[in-house]
Amino acid sequence: MSFKNVTVAGSGVLGSQIAFQSAFHGFNVCVYDINDDILEKTKETFKKLAEAFKKDLHATQEQIDKAFANLRTTSDLEKAVSEADLLIEAIPENPSIKTAFYQKVSQLAPKKTVFATNTSTLMPSTFAESTGRPKQFLALHFANEIWKHNTAEIMGHPGTDKGVFNSVVAFAKEIGMVALPLHKEQPGYIVNSLLVPLLSAATNLLVNGVADVETIDKTWMVATGAPLGPFGILDVVGITTAYNINKMSAEQTKDPLKIKTVEYLKENFIDKGKLGTATGEGFYKYPNPSYLNKDFLK
Ligand code: NAD
């Protein structure tokens, strides 16, 4: 099975990037969102993405023009999916919004359409039945700024058809991703299963008063050869995300250390607008964080 027509549902941060990336690589892309005002803003986002593709990937104007020629938008869901070989869902991370969406689109999409969710934290098995085509449903998970951080984690649920899974792996490669197949469902996929415990361990060491930011990062960088330590990574991910993850965990577990971490992040970073590289300051100051100094690792 090979795909030609791709529909992206949800044109926010990730949806707009997935749509542009797919169009750039020659797919015929239709972008769906709930109203035309949002889609007008999405068109502005596409222009910004085009600039980023030129700057970061040295894309030519001809390539950009072709990408735009492959892109259309609509707020009519029936029209959006009428020809779709693959539907990529990138709507809000809210189980009831996603379930309602799948129940509706399952009635409108042709039988051939494969459905993929870009959910970060939910499991495809949660939605498999509401898609009306569980064999043709799986997760295809991208990272923010997909043209640069080009991972595509592909994760089925127990009922996903193997052929469908392989077709989505092939599609991910065709749009310039590094395809990363998972053999079973895993909360956090691979990347966050690795990253969240590392970042959490680093903040625990800091909040517990074991060592300072630079020493913790230096330890990791010297010991493993990694170009960034956990606090350098946290600045890139964004401290708001770390704050939200810790807050959720603190509420669930009532762990005193987690509660202390939430307070620490709020007081020292969130309330001061120091949110990481995006705001120019987080654990380090940008554009010249101290971990780039030639003596940092000594
Ligand atoms: P976002 O809030 O930026 O965008 C969501 C879009 O969905 C909005 O344009 C909204 O108008 C639209 N929408 C709302 N209800 C809809 C509906 N019923 N039908 C169609 N569109 C609808 O969100 P985002 O950050 O792009 O996240 C979208 C999905 O991608 C989530 O599942 C999230 O977990 C996942 N994701 C996000 C990131 C990230 O870094 N932002 C990374 C990987 C995966």
PDB file of N, CA and C and ligand atoms in Angstrom, residues 9-15 32-34 38 89-93 97-98 101 118-121 141-144, ligand 1:
ATOM      1  N   ALA A   9      -5.352  16.565  10.094  1.00  0.00           N
ATOM      2  CA  ALA A   9      -6.434  17.175  10.881  1.00  0.00           C
ATOM      3  C   ALA A   9      -5.810  17.895  12.071  1.00  0.00           C
ATOM      4  N   GLY A  10      -6.143  19.191  12.198  1.00  0.00           N
ATOM      5  CA  GLY A  10      -5.534  20.019  13.244  1.00  0.00           C
ATOM      6  C   GLY A  10      -4.337  20.731  12.627  1.00  0.00           C
ATOM      7  N   SER A  11      -4.400  22.065  12.605  1.00  0.00           N
ATOM      8  CA  SER A  11      -3.315  22.803  11.933  1.00  0.00           C
ATOM      9  C   SER A  11      -2.558  23.680  12.928  1.00  0.00           C
ATOM     10  N   GLY A  12      -2.403  23.166  14.161  1.00  0.00           N
ATOM     11  CA  GLY A  12      -1.658  23.905  15.190  1.00  0.00           C
ATOM     12  C   GLY A  12      -0.161  23.725  15.013  1.00  0.00           C
ATOM     13  N   VAL A  13       0.551  23.735  16.127  1.00  0.00           N
ATOM     14  CA  VAL A  13       2.015  23.665  16.098  1.00  0.00           C
ATOM     15  C   VAL A  13       2.477  22.475  15.256  1.00  0.00           C
ATOM     16  N   LEU A  14       2.024  21.290  15.606  1.00  0.00           N
ATOM     17  CA  LEU A  14       2.526  20.084  14.932  1.00  0.00           C
ATOM     18  C   LEU A  14       1.843  19.833  13.600  1.00  0.00           C
ATOM     19  N   GLY A  15       0.518  20.022  13.551  1.00  0.00           N
ATOM     20  CA  GLY A  15      -0.222  19.744  12.313  1.00  0.00           C
ATOM     21  C   GLY A  15       0.323  20.556  11.148  1.00  0.00           C
ATOM     22  N   TYR A  32      -7.061  20.151   7.455  1.00  0.00           N
ATOM     23  CA  TYR A  32      -8.394  20.417   8.000  1.00  0.00           C
ATOM     24  C   TYR A  32      -8.270  21.035   9.386  1.00  0.00           C
ATOM     25  N   ASP A  33      -9.098  22.078   9.642  1.00  0.00           N
ATOM     26  CA  ASP A  33      -9.237  22.583  11.016  1.00  0.00           C
ATOM     27  C   ASP A  33     -10.683  23.034  11.195  1.00  0.00           C
ATOM     28  N   ILE A  34     -11.033  23.392  12.429  1.00  0.00           N
ATOM     29  CA  ILE A  34     -12.459  23.576  12.724  1.00  0.00           C
ATOM     30  C   ILE A  34     -13.088  24.826  12.117  1.00  0.00           C
ATOM     31  N   ILE A  38      -9.018  30.068  11.671  1.00  0.00           N
ATOM     32  CA  ILE A  38      -7.813  29.339  12.092  1.00  0.00           C
ATOM     33  C   ILE A  38      -6.969  28.997  10.870  1.00  0.00           C
ATOM     34  N   GLU A  89      -3.826  12.703  12.407  1.00  0.00           N
ATOM     35  CA  GLU A  89      -4.587  13.519  13.368  1.00  0.00           C
ATOM     36  C   GLU A  89      -3.622  14.215  14.322  1.00  0.00           C
ATOM     37  N   ALA A  90      -3.710  15.559  14.358  1.00  0.00           N
ATOM     38  CA  ALA A  90      -2.867  16.352  15.272  1.00  0.00           C
ATOM     39  C   ALA A  90      -3.751  17.394  15.952  1.00  0.00           C
ATOM     40  N   ILE A  91      -4.829  16.931  16.562  1.00  0.00           N
ATOM     41  CA  ILE A  91      -5.773  17.816  17.263  1.00  0.00           C
ATOM     42  C   ILE A  91      -5.434  17.769  18.764  1.00  0.00           C
ATOM     43  N   PRO A  92      -6.074  18.592  19.608  1.00  0.00           N
ATOM     44  CA  PRO A  92      -5.624  18.698  21.005  1.00  0.00           C
ATOM     45  C   PRO A  92      -5.532  17.359  21.754  1.00  0.00           C
ATOM     46  N   GLU A  93      -4.576  17.366  22.684  1.00  0.00           N
ATOM     47  CA  GLU A  93      -4.268  16.163  23.482  1.00  0.00           C
ATOM     48  C   GLU A  93      -5.347  15.981  24.552  1.00  0.00           C
ATOM     49  N   ILE A  97     -12.013  14.935  22.997  1.00  0.00           N
ATOM     50  CA  ILE A  97     -11.990  15.621  21.683  1.00  0.00           C
ATOM     51  C   ILE A  97     -11.541  14.637  20.598  1.00  0.00           C
ATOM     52  N   LYS A  98     -10.521  13.843  20.910  1.00  0.00           N
ATOM     53  CA  LYS A  98     -10.021  12.901  19.905  1.00  0.00           C
ATOM     54  C   LYS A  98     -11.070  11.815  19.610  1.00  0.00           C
ATOM     55  N   PHE A 101     -13.801  13.172  17.459  1.00  0.00           N
ATOM     56  CA  PHE A 101     -13.280  13.387  16.101  1.00  0.00           C
ATOM     57  C   PHE A 101     -13.255  12.061  15.325  1.00  0.00           C
ATOM     58  N   ASN A 118      -0.991  11.586  16.145  1.00  0.00           N
ATOM     59  CA  ASN A 118       0.302  12.140  16.581  1.00  0.00           C
ATOM     60  C   ASN A 118       0.314  12.352  18.107  1.00  0.00           C
ATOM     61  N   THR A 119      -0.591  11.681  18.807  1.00  0.00           N
ATOM     62  CA  THR A 119      -0.651  11.875  20.268  1.00  0.00           C
ATOM     63  C   THR A 119       0.707  11.692  20.943  1.00  0.00           C
ATOM     64  N   SER A 120       0.980  12.541  21.953  1.00  0.00           N
ATOM     65  CA  SER A 120       2.250  12.413  22.673  1.00  0.00           C
ATOM     66  C   SER A 120       2.131  11.474  23.862  1.00  0.00           C
ATOM     67  N   THR A 121       0.947  11.461  24.492  1.00  0.00           N
ATOM     68  CA  THR A 121       0.854  10.769  25.787  1.00  0.00           C
ATOM     69  C   THR A 121      -0.233   9.693  25.843  1.00  0.00           C
ATOM     70  N   HIS A 141       4.275   9.462  15.548  1.00  0.00           N
ATOM     71  CA  HIS A 141       4.597  10.549  16.485  1.00  0.00           C
ATOM     72  C   HIS A 141       5.823  11.333  16.046  1.00  0.00           C
ATOM     73  N   PHE A 142       5.596  12.622  15.830  1.00  0.00           N
ATOM     74  CA  PHE A 142       6.689  13.505  15.407  1.00  0.00           C
ATOM     75  C   PHE A 142       7.164  14.333  16.598  1.00  0.00           C
ATOM     76  N   ALA A 143       8.333  14.950  16.437  1.00  0.00           N
ATOM     77  CA  ALA A 143       8.845  15.876  17.454  1.00  0.00           C
ATOM     78  C   ALA A 143       8.677  17.299  16.936  1.00  0.00           C
ATOM     79  N   ASN A 144       8.579  18.259  17.838  1.00  0.00           N
ATOM     80  CA  ASN A 144       8.437  19.654  17.421  1.00  0.00           C
ATOM     81  C   ASN A 144       9.638  20.061  16.558  1.00  0.00           C
TER      82      ASN A 144
HETATM   83  P1  NAD B   1      -2.185  22.836  19.022  1.00  0.00           P
HETATM   84  O1  NAD B   1      -3.051  23.262  20.139  1.00  0.00           O
HETATM   85  O2  NAD B   1      -1.073  23.728  18.572  1.00  0.00           O
HETATM   86  O3  NAD B   1      -3.115  22.549  17.738  1.00  0.00           O
HETATM   87  C1  NAD B   1      -4.297  21.824  17.769  1.00  0.00           C
HETATM   88  C2  NAD B   1      -5.124  22.222  16.553  1.00  0.00           C
HETATM   89  O4  NAD B   1      -6.270  21.365  16.501  1.00  0.00           O
HETATM   90  C3  NAD B   1      -5.645  23.657  16.597  1.00  0.00           C
HETATM   91  O5  NAD B   1      -5.386  24.293  15.369  1.00  0.00           O
HETATM   92  C4  NAD B   1      -7.147  23.477  16.824  1.00  0.00           C
HETATM   93  O6  NAD B   1      -7.941  24.499  16.214  1.00  0.00           O
HETATM   94  C5  NAD B   1      -7.404  22.147  16.153  1.00  0.00           C
HETATM   95  N1  NAD B   1      -8.598  21.455  16.606  1.00  0.00           N
HETATM   96  C6  NAD B   1      -9.230  21.509  17.797  1.00  0.00           C
HETATM   97  N2  NAD B   1     -10.282  20.667  17.805  1.00  0.00           N
HETATM   98  C7  NAD B   1     -10.312  20.084  16.594  1.00  0.00           C
HETATM   99  C8  NAD B   1     -11.181  19.142  15.989  1.00  0.00           C
HETATM  100  N3  NAD B   1     -12.200  18.619  16.619  1.00  0.00           N
HETATM  101  N4  NAD B   1     -10.916  18.794  14.710  1.00  0.00           N
HETATM  102  C9  NAD B   1      -9.867  19.316  14.031  1.00  0.00           C
HETATM  103  N5  NAD B   1      -9.014  20.202  14.567  1.00  0.00           N
HETATM  104  C10 NAD B   1      -9.244  20.578  15.820  1.00  0.00           C
HETATM  105  O7  NAD B   1      -1.637  21.411  19.407  1.00  0.00           O
HETATM  106  P2  NAD B   1      -0.258  20.695  18.984  1.00  0.00           P
HETATM  107  O8  NAD B   1       0.820  21.106  19.915  1.00  0.00           O
HETATM  108  O9  NAD B   1      -0.062  20.837  17.520  1.00  0.00           O
HETATM  109  O10 NAD B   1      -0.623  19.180  19.355  1.00  0.00           O
HETATM  110  C11 NAD B   1      -1.468  18.406  18.549  1.00  0.00           C
HETATM  111  C12 NAD B   1      -1.200  16.942  18.812  1.00  0.00           C
HETATM  112  O11 NAD B   1       0.163  16.668  18.523  1.00  0.00           O
HETATM  113  C13 NAD B   1      -1.423  16.505  20.262  1.00  0.00           C
HETATM  114  O12 NAD B   1      -1.938  15.208  20.292  1.00  0.00           O
HETATM  115  C14 NAD B   1      -0.010  16.557  20.844  1.00  0.00           C
HETATM  116  O13 NAD B   1       0.150  15.634  21.914  1.00  0.00           O
HETATM  117  C15 NAD B   1       0.798  16.106  19.666  1.00  0.00           C
HETATM  118  N6  NAD B   1       2.220  16.531  19.695  1.00  0.00           N
HETATM  119  C16 NAD B   1       2.567  17.810  20.023  1.00  0.00           C
HETATM  120  C17 NAD B   1       3.917  18.162  20.071  1.00  0.00           C
HETATM  121  C18 NAD B   1       4.362  19.573  20.406  1.00  0.00           C
HETATM  122  O14 NAD B   1       5.565  19.773  20.673  1.00  0.00           O
HETATM  123  N7  NAD B   1       3.488  20.579  20.381  1.00  0.00           N
HETATM  124  C19 NAD B   1       4.906  17.205  19.757  1.00  0.00           C
HETATM  125  C20 NAD B   1       4.499  15.905  19.395  1.00  0.00           C
HETATM  126  C21 NAD B   1       3.152  15.586  19.377  1.00  0.00           C
END
